[in-house]
Amino acid sequence: AVPMSKQSLQELRALAAEQLRDEVMKAERQLLEMRMKHALRQVENTAQFKALRHRIAQVKTVMRERELAAASS
């Protein structure tokens, strides 16, 4: 699997909404592919599962922050 790009929350917050959606889709697709490979015993670095889930959570958090900010204004 391709190593994930290390982006801080600040960098995520600078992305456009469309980019955030793309980021979530990309990470979820990667996670699905890793699960398939894991079932076939082809995953060497199982820590990547946690890293991908963490990444998805970070992006979704930024998306939710924007949702709440838009609703309160």
Short mmCIF file of C-alpha atoms in Angstrom, two decimals:
data_model
loop_
_atom_site.label_atom_id
_atom_site.label_comp_id
_atom_site.label_asym_id
_atom_site.label_seq_id
_atom_site.Cartn_x
_atom_site.Cartn_y
_atom_site.Cartn_z
CA ALA A 1 0.00 0.00 0.00
CA VAL A 2 1.04 3.57 -0.61
CA PRO A 3 2.05 5.48 2.53
CA MET A 4 -0.41 8.19 3.44
CA SER A 5 0.53 11.82 3.16
CA LYS A 6 1.06 13.35 6.57
CA GLN A 7 -1.14 16.42 6.73
CA SER A 8 -1.85 18.38 9.84
CA LEU A 9 -5.35 19.40 10.82
CA GLN A 10 -4.42 22.96 9.81
CA GLU A 11 -3.64 21.80 6.28
CA LEU A 12 -6.90 19.82 6.17
CA ARG A 13 -8.86 22.88 7.25
CA ALA A 14 -7.34 24.80 4.33
CA LEU A 15 -8.75 22.34 1.79
CA ALA A 16 -11.97 22.96 -0.12
CA ALA A 17 -15.07 20.88 0.71
CA GLU A 18 -14.72 18.94 -2.55
CA GLN A 19 -11.10 18.08 -1.71
CA LEU A 20 -12.15 16.84 1.72
CA ARG A 21 -14.79 14.58 0.18
CA ASP A 22 -12.19 13.23 -2.26
CA GLU A 23 -9.78 12.63 0.62
CA VAL A 24 -12.39 10.61 2.56
CA MET A 25 -13.30 8.56 -0.50
CA LYS A 26 -9.65 7.88 -1.27
CA ALA A 27 -8.88 6.79 2.31
CA GLU A 28 -11.99 4.60 2.54
CA ARG A 29 -11.12 2.95 -0.79
CA GLN A 30 -7.57 2.32 0.47
CA LEU A 31 -8.95 0.82 3.69
CA LEU A 32 -11.24 -1.50 1.70
CA GLU A 33 -8.34 -2.63 -0.51
CA MET A 34 -6.22 -3.27 2.59
CA ARG A 35 -9.01 -5.37 4.15
CA MET A 36 -9.14 -7.48 0.99
CA LYS A 37 -5.36 -7.94 1.03
CA HIS A 38 -5.44 -8.69 4.76
CA ALA A 39 -7.93 -11.49 4.12
CA LEU A 40 -5.41 -12.94 1.67
CA ARG A 41 -2.56 -12.47 4.18
CA GLN A 42 -0.81 -9.90 1.94
CA VAL A 43 -0.62 -6.99 4.40
CA GLU A 44 2.76 -6.52 6.04
CA ASN A 45 2.08 -3.31 7.95
CA THR A 46 -1.12 -3.75 9.93
CA ALA A 47 -0.57 -0.40 11.67
CA GLN A 48 -1.76 1.18 8.43
CA PHE A 49 -5.32 0.17 9.32
CA LYS A 50 -5.26 2.42 12.37
CA ALA A 51 -3.56 5.22 10.44
CA LEU A 52 -6.22 5.12 7.70
CA ARG A 53 -9.10 5.06 10.18
CA HIS A 54 -7.49 7.98 12.01
CA ARG A 55 -7.14 9.89 8.72
CA ILE A 56 -10.80 9.33 7.83
CA ALA A 57 -11.83 10.53 11.29
CA GLN A 58 -9.70 13.67 10.96
CA VAL A 59 -11.20 14.61 7.61
CA LYS A 60 -14.74 13.90 8.75
CA THR A 61 -14.14 16.01 11.86
CA VAL A 62 -13.10 18.99 9.74
CA MET A 63 -16.17 18.48 7.53
CA ARG A 64 -18.43 18.38 10.59
CA GLU A 65 -16.83 21.51 12.07
CA ARG A 66 -17.69 23.36 8.86
CA GLU A 67 -21.24 21.98 8.92
CA LEU A 68 -21.76 23.23 12.48
CA ALA A 69 -20.17 26.60 11.72
CA ALA A 70 -22.48 27.06 8.72
CA ALA A 71 -25.53 26.09 10.77
CA SER A 72 -24.75 28.49 13.62
CA SER A 73 -24.15 31.51 11.36
#
